[in-house]
Short mmCIF file of C-alpha atoms and ligand atoms in Angstrom, two decimals:
data_model
loop_
_atom_site.label_atom_id
_atom_site.label_comp_id
_atom_site.label_asym_id
_atom_site.label_seq_id
_atom_site.Cartn_x
_atom_site.Cartn_y
_atom_site.Cartn_z
CA UNK B 938 -98.80 230.97 -70.03
CA UNK B 939 -97.38 227.46 -69.52
CA UNK B 940 -95.83 226.26 -66.31
CA UNK B 941 -92.53 224.44 -66.64
CA UNK B 942 -90.52 222.66 -64.01
CA UNK B 943 -87.50 224.60 -65.26
CA UNK B 944 -87.01 227.50 -67.66
CA UNK B 945 -83.43 227.58 -68.93
CA UNK B 946 -82.04 230.88 -70.26
CA UNK B 947 -79.27 230.18 -72.78
CA UNK B 948 -78.76 227.31 -75.24
CA UNK B 949 -75.01 226.95 -74.84
CA UNK B 950 -73.56 223.64 -73.67
CA UNK B 951 -74.41 224.44 -70.03
CA UNK B 952 -78.10 225.11 -70.68
CA UNK B 953 -78.51 222.22 -73.12
CA UNK B 954 -76.83 219.75 -70.74
CA UNK B 955 -79.30 220.65 -68.00
CA UNK B 956 -82.25 220.55 -70.40
CA UNK B 957 -81.24 217.09 -71.66
CA UNK B 958 -80.85 215.61 -68.21
CA UNK B 959 -84.12 217.14 -66.97
CA UNK B 960 -86.04 215.93 -70.01
CA UNK B 961 -84.64 212.40 -69.62
CA UNK B 962 -85.75 212.51 -65.97
CA UNK B 963 -89.31 213.35 -67.03
CA UNK B 964 -89.28 217.04 -66.05
CA UNK B 965 -90.82 219.73 -68.25
CA UNK B 966 -88.24 222.17 -69.52
CA UNK B 967 -88.12 225.17 -71.85
CA UNK B 968 -84.91 226.68 -73.25
CA UNK B 969 -84.89 230.35 -74.34
CA UNK B 970 -81.98 231.42 -76.54
CA UNK B 971 -81.23 234.97 -77.69
CA UNK B 972 -79.34 233.97 -80.83
CA UNK B 973 -80.84 232.33 -83.90
CA UNK B 974 -78.79 229.19 -83.24
CA UNK B 975 -77.72 226.95 -80.38
CA UNK B 976 -74.15 226.45 -79.12
CA UNK B 977 -73.23 229.85 -77.66
CA UNK B 978 -69.43 230.08 -77.77
CA UNK B 979 -69.27 226.97 -79.98
CA UNK B 980 -69.83 227.68 -83.66
CA UNK B 981 -68.65 225.67 -86.65
CA UNK B 982 -69.23 227.54 -89.89
CA UNK B 983 -68.42 227.34 -93.57
CA UNK B 984 -66.70 230.62 -94.38
CA UNK B 985 -65.83 231.20 -98.03
CA UNK B 986 -65.72 227.46 -98.63
CA UNK B 987 -63.63 226.55 -95.58
CA UNK B 988 -65.16 224.93 -92.52
CA UNK B 989 -63.88 226.86 -89.48
CA UNK B 990 -64.16 226.51 -85.71
CA UNK B 991 -65.13 230.08 -84.92
CA UNK B 992 -65.27 229.38 -81.17
CA UNK B 993 -64.08 226.51 -78.97
CA UNK B 994 -62.64 223.46 -80.66
CA UNK B 995 -60.04 221.43 -78.73
CA UNK B 996 -60.60 218.54 -76.36
CA UNK B 997 -57.93 217.46 -73.84
CA UNK B 998 -57.55 214.22 -71.83
CA UNK B 999 -58.39 215.86 -68.47
CA UNK B 1000 -61.81 216.94 -69.83
CA UNK B 1001 -63.49 213.72 -68.78
CA UNK B 1002 -67.02 215.19 -68.66
CA UNK B 1003 -66.70 216.35 -72.27
CA UNK B 1004 -65.11 213.07 -73.36
CA UNK B 1005 -68.00 211.13 -71.77
CA UNK B 1006 -70.58 213.35 -73.49
CA UNK B 1007 -68.86 213.04 -76.87
CA UNK B 1008 -69.00 209.27 -76.39
CA UNK B 1009 -72.66 209.37 -75.29
CA UNK B 1010 -73.59 211.41 -78.38
CA UNK B 1011 -71.73 208.97 -80.67
CA UNK B 1012 -69.37 211.65 -82.02
CA UNK B 1013 -65.86 210.87 -83.23
CA UNK B 1014 -62.56 212.68 -82.71
CA UNK B 1015 -59.21 213.03 -84.42
CA UNK B 1016 -55.79 214.25 -83.28
CA UNK B 1017 -54.48 217.74 -83.94
CA UNK B 1018 -51.72 217.67 -86.56
CA UNK B 1019 -48.37 217.84 -84.74
CA UNK B 1020 -45.71 216.04 -86.82
CA UNK B 1021 -42.54 218.08 -87.31
CA UNK B 1022 -40.78 220.86 -85.46
CA UNK B 1023 -42.35 223.77 -83.59
CA UNK B 1024 -41.14 227.37 -83.79
CA UNK B 1025 -40.25 229.76 -80.95
CA UNK B 1026 -39.17 233.39 -81.16
CA UNK B 1027 -37.32 234.47 -78.03
CA UNK B 1028 -36.52 237.74 -76.29
CA UNK B 1029 -33.51 238.16 -78.62
CA UNK B 1030 -35.89 238.15 -81.59
CA UNK B 1031 -34.26 235.02 -83.01
CA UNK B 1032 -36.47 232.30 -84.54
CA UNK B 1033 -35.58 228.78 -83.38
CA UNK B 1034 -37.21 225.42 -84.05
CA UNK B 1035 -37.66 222.78 -81.36
CA UNK B 1036 -39.29 219.46 -80.52
CA UNK B 1037 -41.25 218.57 -77.39
CA UNK B 1038 -42.72 221.12 -75.02
CA UNK B 1039 -39.63 222.97 -73.70
CA UNK B 1040 -39.00 226.21 -75.57
CA UNK B 1041 -35.41 226.62 -76.89
CA UNK B 1042 -34.36 229.23 -74.33
CA UNK B 1043 -31.00 229.75 -72.55
CA UNK B 1044 -30.23 227.05 -69.95
CA UNK B 1045 -30.69 229.46 -67.04
CA UNK B 1046 -34.11 230.50 -68.36
CA UNK B 1047 -35.07 226.87 -68.87
CA UNK B 1048 -34.16 226.11 -65.25
CA UNK B 1049 -36.22 229.08 -64.04
CA UNK B 1050 -39.20 227.99 -66.15
CA UNK B 1051 -38.98 224.50 -64.67
CA UNK B 1052 -38.80 225.89 -61.15
CA UNK B 1053 -41.80 228.19 -61.71
CA UNK B 1054 -43.76 225.35 -63.29
CA UNK B 1055 -43.12 223.18 -60.21
CA UNK B 1056 -44.15 226.02 -57.90
CA UNK B 1057 -47.40 226.64 -59.81
CA UNK B 1058 -48.08 222.88 -59.84
CA UNK B 1059 -47.56 222.83 -56.06
CA UNK B 1060 -49.95 225.76 -55.52
CA UNK B 1061 -52.53 224.23 -57.87
CA UNK B 1062 -52.37 220.84 -56.13
CA UNK B 1063 -53.42 222.55 -52.88
CA UNK B 1064 -56.51 224.11 -54.52
CA UNK B 1065 -60.06 222.80 -54.84
CA UNK B 1066 -60.95 224.55 -58.11
CA UNK B 1067 -64.56 224.79 -56.92
CA UNK B 1068 -63.43 226.80 -53.88
CA UNK B 1069 -60.18 228.68 -54.68
CA UNK B 1070 -60.87 231.06 -51.79
CA UNK B 1071 -60.19 228.16 -49.40
CA UNK B 1072 -56.61 227.75 -50.68
CA UNK B 1073 -54.14 228.05 -47.75
CA UNK B 1074 -52.50 231.07 -49.44
CA UNK B 1075 -55.72 232.49 -50.93
CA UNK B 1076 -55.67 235.92 -49.26
CA UNK B 1077 -52.04 236.56 -50.10
CA UNK B 1078 -52.33 235.33 -53.71
CA UNK B 1079 -55.54 237.23 -54.43
CA UNK B 1080 -54.07 240.59 -53.35
CA UNK B 1081 -51.33 240.64 -55.95
CA UNK B 1082 -51.34 240.42 -59.72
CA UNK B 1083 -49.87 237.40 -61.47
CA UNK B 1084 -47.22 239.73 -62.96
CA UNK B 1085 -46.22 240.89 -59.44
CA UNK B 1086 -46.08 237.29 -58.23
CA UNK B 1087 -43.86 236.33 -61.19
CA UNK B 1088 -41.57 239.31 -60.60
CA UNK B 1089 -41.14 238.24 -56.96
CA UNK B 1090 -40.24 234.71 -58.06
CA UNK B 1091 -37.51 235.37 -60.64
CA UNK B 1092 -35.32 238.06 -62.20
CA UNK B 1093 -35.30 236.16 -65.50
CA UNK B 1094 -37.56 238.23 -67.77
CA UNK B 1095 -37.88 235.61 -70.51
CA UNK B 1096 -38.90 232.95 -67.96
CA UNK B 1097 -41.52 235.36 -66.58
CA UNK B 1098 -42.79 236.23 -70.06
CA UNK B 1099 -43.16 232.59 -71.04
CA UNK B 1100 -44.81 231.41 -67.82
CA UNK B 1101 -47.05 234.48 -68.00
CA UNK B 1102 -47.97 233.60 -71.59
CA UNK B 1103 -49.57 230.26 -70.68
CA UNK B 1104 -52.10 231.86 -68.34
CA UNK B 1105 -52.33 235.49 -69.53
CA UNK B 1106 -52.61 235.71 -73.32
CA UNK B 1107 -53.31 231.99 -73.83
CA UNK B 1108 -56.02 231.32 -71.23
CA UNK B 1109 -57.53 234.24 -69.29
CA UNK B 1110 -56.73 236.51 -72.29
CA UNK B 1111 -55.95 239.44 -70.00
CA UNK B 1112 -52.57 241.06 -69.22
CA UNK B 1113 -50.80 239.34 -66.30
CA UNK B 1114 -50.94 242.60 -64.30
CA UNK B 1115 -54.76 242.64 -64.39
CA UNK B 1116 -55.69 239.37 -62.67
CA UNK B 1117 -54.59 237.92 -59.37
CA UNK B 1118 -52.04 235.20 -58.74
CA UNK B 1119 -54.95 233.26 -57.19
CA UNK B 1120 -56.87 233.42 -60.50
CA UNK B 1121 -53.75 232.12 -62.24
CA UNK B 1122 -53.56 229.18 -59.84
CA UNK B 1123 -57.29 228.53 -60.40
CA UNK B 1124 -56.68 228.37 -64.16
CA UNK B 1125 -53.94 225.80 -63.56
CA UNK B 1126 -55.89 223.78 -60.98
CA UNK B 1127 -58.96 223.64 -63.22
CA UNK B 1128 -56.86 221.94 -65.93
CA UNK B 1129 -55.35 219.39 -63.54
CA UNK B 1130 -52.14 221.35 -62.97
CA UNK B 1131 -49.95 224.01 -64.57
CA UNK B 1132 -47.84 221.35 -66.34
CA UNK B 1133 -50.90 220.48 -68.42
CA UNK B 1134 -51.26 224.09 -69.64
CA UNK B 1135 -47.62 224.12 -70.72
CA UNK B 1136 -48.05 220.98 -72.81
CA UNK B 1137 -49.79 221.94 -76.07
CA UNK B 1138 -50.02 218.28 -77.07
CA UNK B 1139 -52.08 217.72 -73.93
CA UNK B 1140 -54.26 220.82 -73.73
CA UNK B 1141 -54.92 220.99 -77.50
CA UNK B 1142 -55.08 217.28 -78.08
CA UNK B 1143 -58.06 216.35 -80.24
CA UNK B 1144 -60.90 217.78 -82.33
CA UNK B 1145 -64.42 216.51 -82.97
CA UNK B 1146 -65.15 215.24 -86.48
CA UNK B 1147 -67.43 217.85 -88.04
CA UNK B 1148 -66.54 220.47 -85.39
CA UNK B 1149 -67.17 220.93 -81.66
CA UNK B 1150 -70.52 222.66 -82.25
CA UNK B 1151 -71.84 219.20 -83.04
CA UNK B 1152 -72.00 218.65 -79.26
CA UNK B 1153 -74.65 221.35 -78.58
CA UNK B 1154 -76.38 220.60 -81.90
CA UNK B 1155 -76.73 216.93 -80.90
CA UNK B 1156 -77.92 217.89 -77.41
CA UNK B 1157 -80.60 220.16 -78.90
CA UNK B 1158 -81.66 217.47 -81.38
CA UNK B 1159 -82.41 215.08 -78.50
CA UNK B 1160 -84.98 217.46 -77.01
CA UNK B 1161 -88.64 217.33 -78.14
CA UNK B 1162 -89.54 219.80 -80.88
CA UNK B 1163 -90.44 223.20 -79.47
CA UNK B 1164 -88.29 222.85 -76.36
CA UNK B 1165 -85.69 225.35 -77.60
CA UNK B 1166 -86.95 228.78 -78.64
CA UNK B 1167 -84.39 230.61 -80.77
CA UNK B 1168 -84.14 234.39 -81.23
CA UNK B 1169 -85.91 234.89 -77.91
CA UNK B 1170 -83.77 237.01 -75.60
CA UNK B 1171 -84.89 237.14 -71.99
CA UNK B 1172 -85.21 240.74 -70.82
CA UNK B 1173 -87.03 240.54 -67.47
CA UNK B 1174 -87.58 237.95 -64.76
CA UNK B 1175 -90.21 238.34 -62.05
CA UNK B 1176 -89.63 235.98 -59.17
CA UNK B 1177 -90.71 235.01 -55.67
CA UNK B 1178 -90.12 232.05 -53.37
CA UNK B 1179 -92.39 229.75 -55.44
CA UNK B 1180 -91.01 230.36 -58.94
CA UNK B 1181 -90.59 232.93 -61.64
CA UNK B 1182 -91.94 234.35 -64.87
CA UNK B 1183 -89.54 235.03 -67.69
CA UNK B 1184 -90.32 237.73 -70.25
CA UNK B 1185 -89.00 237.94 -73.80
CA UNK B 1186 -90.01 240.19 -76.67
CA UNK B 1187 -92.41 237.43 -77.80
CA UNK B 1188 -94.04 236.17 -74.64
CA UNK B 1189 -93.77 235.13 -71.02
CA UNK B 1190 -93.14 231.71 -69.50
CA UNK B 1191 -93.31 230.60 -65.93
CA UNK B 1192 -91.25 227.96 -64.19
CA UNK B 1193 -90.82 226.61 -60.71
CA UNK B 1194 -87.11 227.13 -61.26
CA UNK B 1195 -85.22 229.46 -63.58
CA UNK B 1196 -81.64 228.74 -64.66
CA UNK B 1197 -79.49 231.56 -66.00
CA UNK B 1198 -77.12 229.47 -68.17
CA UNK B 1199 -75.29 232.55 -69.44
CA UNK B 1200 -71.88 234.08 -68.73
CA UNK B 1201 -71.86 236.06 -65.42
CA UNK B 1202 -71.38 239.30 -67.35
CA UNK B 1203 -74.77 238.80 -69.05
CA UNK B 1204 -76.66 237.91 -65.86
CA UNK B 1205 -76.86 241.62 -64.96
CA UNK B 1206 -78.20 242.51 -68.38
CA UNK B 1207 -81.59 241.08 -67.40
CA UNK B 1208 -83.95 243.06 -65.17
CA UNK B 1209 -84.98 241.18 -62.02
CA UNK B 1210 -88.18 242.03 -60.18
CA UNK B 1211 -87.47 242.19 -57.27
CA UNK B 1212 -83.80 243.10 -57.83
CA UNK B 1213 -81.11 240.54 -57.00
CA UNK B 1214 -79.57 240.85 -53.51
CA UNK B 1215 -76.83 243.53 -53.40
CA UNK B 1216 -73.94 241.06 -53.16
CA UNK B 1217 -75.09 239.35 -56.38
CA UNK B 1218 -75.31 242.60 -58.33
CA UNK B 1219 -72.00 243.86 -56.90
CA UNK B 1220 -70.12 240.60 -57.46
CA UNK B 1221 -70.74 240.46 -61.19
CA UNK B 1222 -69.40 243.99 -61.64
CA UNK B 1223 -66.03 242.54 -60.65
CA UNK B 1224 -66.11 239.89 -63.38
CA UNK B 1225 -65.16 240.67 -66.96
CA UNK B 1226 -64.52 238.92 -70.24
CA UNK B 1227 -61.00 238.60 -71.57
CA UNK B 1228 -60.23 239.57 -75.15
CA UNK B 1229 -58.60 237.46 -77.81
CA UNK B 1230 -58.93 237.50 -81.59
CA UNK B 1231 -58.99 233.97 -82.99
CA UNK B 1232 -57.67 233.97 -86.56
CA UNK B 1233 -57.98 231.40 -89.33
CA UNK B 1234 -55.62 231.72 -92.25
CA UNK B 1235 -55.99 229.27 -95.12
CA UNK B 1236 -53.37 228.48 -97.79
CA UNK B 1237 -53.42 226.50 -101.02
CA UNK B 1238 -51.39 223.82 -99.23
CA UNK B 1239 -50.12 223.26 -95.68
CA UNK B 1240 -46.71 224.51 -96.88
CA UNK B 1241 -45.16 224.47 -93.39
CA UNK B 1242 -45.47 220.67 -93.32
CA UNK B 1243 -43.30 220.40 -96.43
CA UNK B 1244 -40.76 222.55 -94.59
CA UNK B 1245 -40.69 220.08 -91.68
CA UNK B 1246 -42.83 222.22 -89.38
CA UNK B 1247 -45.78 221.08 -87.30
CA UNK B 1248 -47.43 224.49 -87.52
CA UNK B 1249 -47.11 224.96 -83.75
CA UNK B 1250 -45.52 228.33 -82.95
CA UNK B 1251 -45.11 230.43 -79.79
CA UNK B 1252 -43.67 233.75 -78.76
CA UNK B 1253 -44.63 236.11 -75.96
CA UNK B 1254 -42.95 238.81 -78.08
CA UNK B 1255 -44.88 238.27 -81.32
CA UNK B 1256 -48.25 239.78 -82.26
CA UNK B 1257 -49.64 236.26 -82.79
CA UNK B 1258 -48.45 234.71 -79.52
CA UNK B 1259 -49.44 231.14 -80.50
CA UNK B 1260 -50.45 229.38 -83.70
CA UNK B 1261 -51.24 225.81 -84.78
CA UNK B 1262 -52.04 223.70 -87.82
CA UNK B 1263 -55.85 223.68 -87.90
CA UNK B 1264 -56.37 221.89 -91.21
CA UNK B 1265 -59.62 219.91 -91.33
CA UNK B 1266 -58.15 216.40 -91.26
CA UNK B 1267 -61.68 214.96 -91.17
CA UNK B 1268 -62.62 216.24 -94.64
CA UNK B 1269 -61.76 213.76 -97.40
CA UNK B 1270 -59.79 215.32 -100.23
CA UNK B 1271 -58.89 218.51 -98.30
CA UNK B 1272 -55.70 219.78 -99.93
CA UNK B 1273 -55.63 223.26 -98.42
CA UNK B 1274 -53.88 224.01 -95.15
CA UNK B 1275 -55.29 226.19 -92.37
CA UNK B 1276 -53.42 227.84 -89.53
CA UNK B 1277 -55.16 229.08 -86.41
CA UNK B 1278 -53.54 231.91 -84.47
CA UNK B 1279 -54.42 234.12 -81.52
CA UNK B 1280 -53.84 237.80 -80.75
CA UNK B 1281 -54.63 238.52 -77.13
CA UNK B 1282 -55.37 241.28 -74.60
CA UNK B 1283 -53.46 244.56 -75.21
CA UNK B 1284 -52.15 243.31 -78.56
CA UNK B 1285 -55.78 242.65 -79.51
CA UNK B 1286 -56.66 246.24 -78.50
CA UNK B 1287 -53.87 247.37 -80.79
CA UNK B 1288 -54.92 245.47 -83.90
CA UNK B 1289 -58.62 246.18 -83.41
CA UNK B 1290 -57.77 249.89 -83.67
CA UNK B 1291 -56.30 249.32 -87.15
CA UNK B 1292 -58.15 249.20 -90.46
CA UNK B 1293 -59.08 245.64 -91.57
CA UNK B 1294 -56.35 245.75 -94.25
CA UNK B 1295 -53.63 246.93 -91.84
CA UNK B 1296 -54.75 244.35 -89.29
CA UNK B 1297 -54.52 241.52 -91.80
CA UNK B 1298 -51.09 242.69 -92.94
CA UNK B 1299 -49.80 242.85 -89.34
CA UNK B 1300 -51.07 239.33 -88.64
CA UNK B 1301 -49.58 237.89 -91.84
CA UNK B 1302 -46.20 239.49 -91.09
CA UNK B 1303 -46.29 237.96 -87.62
CA UNK B 1304 -47.00 234.54 -89.16
CA UNK B 1305 -44.23 235.04 -91.74
CA UNK B 1306 -41.75 235.47 -88.86
CA UNK B 1307 -42.70 231.94 -87.74
CA UNK B 1308 -43.23 230.12 -91.07
CA UNK B 1309 -41.41 232.17 -93.69
CA UNK B 1310 -42.62 234.43 -96.54
CA UNK B 1311 -45.10 231.85 -97.90
CA UNK B 1312 -47.30 232.82 -94.95
CA UNK B 1313 -47.87 236.24 -96.59
CA UNK B 1314 -50.05 234.79 -99.37
CA UNK B 1315 -53.14 233.10 -97.95
CA UNK B 1316 -56.29 232.21 -99.91
CA UNK B 1317 -58.51 232.84 -96.89
CA UNK B 1318 -58.34 235.07 -93.81
CA UNK B 1319 -60.95 235.19 -91.02
CA UNK B 1320 -61.19 236.87 -87.61
CA UNK B 1321 -63.69 235.44 -85.11
CA UNK B 1322 -65.96 238.31 -84.04
CA UNK B 1323 -66.79 237.37 -80.41
CA UNK B 1324 -65.77 240.74 -78.98
CA UNK B 1325 -68.44 242.48 -81.05
CA UNK B 1326 -71.13 239.87 -80.43
CA UNK B 1327 -73.59 241.20 -77.85
CA UNK B 1328 -74.35 237.67 -76.55
CA UNK B 1329 -70.74 237.04 -75.59
CA UNK B 1330 -68.74 240.34 -75.76
CA UNK B 1331 -65.25 238.86 -75.44
CA UNK B 1332 -63.35 235.58 -75.53
CA UNK B 1333 -62.63 233.01 -74.28
CA UNK B 1334 -64.29 233.48 -70.91
CA UNK B 1335 -64.67 235.66 -67.84
CA UNK B 1336 -62.59 236.09 -64.69
CA UNK B 1337 -62.53 238.20 -61.53
CA UNK B 1338 -60.48 241.35 -61.02
CA UNK B 1339 -57.73 241.39 -58.36
CA UNK B 1340 -58.99 240.68 -54.85
CA UNK B 1341 -62.50 239.68 -55.89
CA UNK B 1342 -62.18 235.90 -56.02
CA UNK B 1343 -61.72 235.77 -52.24
CA UNK B 1344 -64.19 238.60 -51.66
CA UNK B 1345 -67.08 237.26 -53.75
CA UNK B 1346 -66.21 233.75 -54.98
CA UNK B 1347 -68.35 231.92 -52.44
CA UNK B 1348 -71.46 233.69 -53.81
CA UNK B 1349 -70.82 232.66 -57.42
CA UNK B 1350 -72.99 229.55 -57.48
CA UNK B 1351 -75.47 230.62 -54.79
CA UNK B 1352 -79.15 230.36 -55.67
CA UNK B 1353 -81.51 233.29 -55.22
CA UNK B 1354 -85.07 232.09 -54.58
CA UNK B 1355 -85.97 230.05 -57.70
CA UNK B 1356 -82.99 231.43 -59.65
CA UNK B 1357 -79.80 229.44 -60.31
CA UNK B 1358 -76.68 230.47 -62.23
CA UNK B 1359 -74.33 228.30 -64.27
CA UNK B 1360 -71.81 228.52 -67.10
CA UNK B 1361 -68.27 227.36 -67.85
CA UNK B 1362 -67.06 230.66 -66.35
CA UNK B 1363 -68.02 229.59 -62.86
CA UNK B 1364 -66.91 225.96 -63.14
CA UNK B 1365 -64.18 224.38 -61.01
CA UNK B 1366 -62.61 221.64 -63.11
CA UNK B 1367 -62.94 222.68 -66.75
CA UNK B 1368 -63.17 226.40 -65.81
CA UNK B 1369 -63.51 228.44 -69.06
CA UNK B 1370 -63.86 225.23 -71.12
CA UNK B 1371 -66.69 223.14 -72.55
CA UNK B 1372 -65.87 220.47 -69.98
CA UNK B 1373 -66.69 222.98 -67.23
CA UNK B 1374 -69.98 223.87 -68.94
CA UNK B 1375 -71.02 220.21 -68.83
CA UNK B 1376 -69.89 219.84 -65.20
CA UNK B 1377 -71.94 222.93 -64.25
CA UNK B 1378 -74.95 221.56 -66.13
CA UNK B 1379 -74.70 218.17 -64.41
CA UNK B 1380 -74.34 219.85 -60.99
CA UNK B 1381 -77.48 221.94 -61.55
CA UNK B 1382 -79.38 218.83 -62.67
CA UNK B 1383 -78.38 216.97 -59.49
CA UNK B 1384 -79.58 219.94 -57.45
CA UNK B 1385 -82.92 220.03 -59.30
CA UNK B 1386 -83.56 216.28 -59.47
P1 FDA Z 2090 -72.21 230.12 -73.76
O1 FDA Z 2090 -71.75 231.51 -73.71
O2 FDA Z 2090 -71.66 229.22 -74.79
O3 FDA Z 2090 -73.77 230.01 -73.78
C1 FDA Z 2090 -74.61 230.99 -73.20
C2 FDA Z 2090 -75.83 231.18 -74.10
O4 FDA Z 2090 -76.74 232.09 -73.46
C3 FDA Z 2090 -75.49 231.79 -75.45
O5 FDA Z 2090 -76.01 230.98 -76.48
C4 FDA Z 2090 -76.14 233.17 -75.42
O6 FDA Z 2090 -76.60 233.59 -76.69
C5 FDA Z 2090 -77.29 232.92 -74.46
N1 FDA Z 2090 -77.81 234.13 -73.78
C6 FDA Z 2090 -77.11 235.08 -73.13
N2 FDA Z 2090 -77.95 236.00 -72.60
C7 FDA Z 2090 -79.20 235.62 -72.92
C8 FDA Z 2090 -80.52 236.15 -72.65
N3 FDA Z 2090 -80.69 237.28 -71.97
N4 FDA Z 2090 -81.60 235.47 -73.14
C9 FDA Z 2090 -81.44 234.32 -73.84
N5 FDA Z 2090 -80.22 233.78 -74.12
C10 FDA Z 2090 -79.13 234.42 -73.66
N6 FDA Z 2090 -63.38 225.63 -74.78
C11 FDA Z 2090 -62.81 224.40 -74.96
O7 FDA Z 2090 -63.16 223.47 -74.22
N7 FDA Z 2090 -61.87 224.19 -75.94
C12 FDA Z 2090 -61.46 225.20 -76.78
O8 FDA Z 2090 -60.63 224.99 -77.68
C13 FDA Z 2090 -62.03 226.49 -76.57
N8 FDA Z 2090 -61.64 227.54 -77.38
C14 FDA Z 2090 -62.40 228.70 -77.40
C15 FDA Z 2090 -62.19 229.64 -78.40
C16 FDA Z 2090 -63.00 230.77 -78.48
C17 FDA Z 2090 -62.74 231.79 -79.56
C18 FDA Z 2090 -64.05 230.96 -77.53
C19 FDA Z 2090 -64.96 232.17 -77.58
C20 FDA Z 2090 -64.26 230.01 -76.52
C21 FDA Z 2090 -63.44 228.87 -76.45
N9 FDA Z 2090 -63.65 227.89 -75.49
C22 FDA Z 2090 -63.02 226.67 -75.60
C23 FDA Z 2090 -64.59 228.12 -74.37
C24 FDA Z 2090 -65.95 227.42 -74.58
O9 FDA Z 2090 -66.42 227.71 -75.88
C25 FDA Z 2090 -66.93 227.91 -73.53
O10 FDA Z 2090 -66.35 227.72 -72.24
C26 FDA Z 2090 -68.28 227.19 -73.53
O11 FDA Z 2090 -68.75 226.97 -74.85
C27 FDA Z 2090 -69.29 228.00 -72.74
O12 FDA Z 2090 -70.55 227.36 -72.70
P2 FDA Z 2090 -71.73 227.98 -71.82
O13 FDA Z 2090 -72.98 227.24 -72.16
O14 FDA Z 2090 -71.34 227.98 -70.39
O15 FDA Z 2090 -71.83 229.51 -72.26
#
């Protein structure tokens, strides 16, 4: 058995950030990863001849920790394709094209959306995303669902549906009646304000040449050989005040500190001897993954561009609530066009209950409503399988149920003896994003150094 300064459980961006910083500071570190690859929720794969971003992919200007790391690793970026008009399908079922970020809705709805956006910006500005429970209205906002809050704000259903879309289906990937208004404000505050979430050109700004998984791959490549053990799931951790021993199916490793760099939902999957304090075990039962199916649909050509469309499409009423041009602009000679679309929360439940053929047909029909009948004839179709992957079990990230952010939030990042916990799910700025994973990793390093 070898003694390490730190044993890191999980080779996602959080775990690899910590391992890199510790190694550079001369500390001994071991990373144990359950999967046969690094990157966690970042995975860039060639699927039937098309390179796809199965997990996270976009980088936005507020994600300064990620931007700095991309720079440090010498990676390059390119802009998401956005020339041309976007498409919106409203409550009346009518398809309309538009430019800019304001959906083509009736003037009264537009005014309500602007008012709600300002109100959410105001609430977010008063929040420290690392301590949402300290918000002046925390108790009140955590007791009610985001849907209830929206209903109290406006009678305009289309305004509610659109504002709800940005945080429900598009971010927390849960129905707006299942998370608190405080969680909604946290989502906004963590991205620098609600206005940023509304602006697709901001929040989905750039992509990394070669795919975002190059970040964790490059981090792992900087560690000495043998530092990262793949296919080694941690099952048990024995701990006391001086350190811990981590058990996998292949061996045991001891460290003065143990970092669980895994989503909160997977922290409880490991057996702790002695058991974690009651509040820790209770707290994580109130956190759950959202559910979204990320879809890639490839065509012989990016036909929508020829039709003057950017590929950007939204509708809270459509099966695919948002879609974008996701063609690999960084591949020389790429002539095909790829759309990426998302089916979220209860709509995801619905399509996952269908046969694969019926599911594909439903998705293609939803895309055809945005882009026309050419969307019905793709050359490639792929559904990211995160919800069935035992080392994630959902997408994009996790969030608290109603009332639990104020009840348990302050315990989220608390250490237990030699055990620490970190992942993008418990970040402040960059919450649920790669940026937050890096920020959590850097914070743990500062604590350990
Ligand atoms: P992550 O979950 O990545 O890593 C945890 C690691 O721990 C995993 O590798 C897992 O296998 C391992 N593990 C778990 N239990 C273990 C055990 N018992 N023993 C050993 N190992 C164990 N973000 C963004 O910035 N821009 C975007 O566009 C998107 N889009 C997006 C799309 C989709 C479909 C998904 C699923 C996610 C995104 N995200 C995103 C979110 C982003 O991918 C995510 O926030 C970070 O990659 C999370 O990194 P972490 O290291 O915190 O956790």
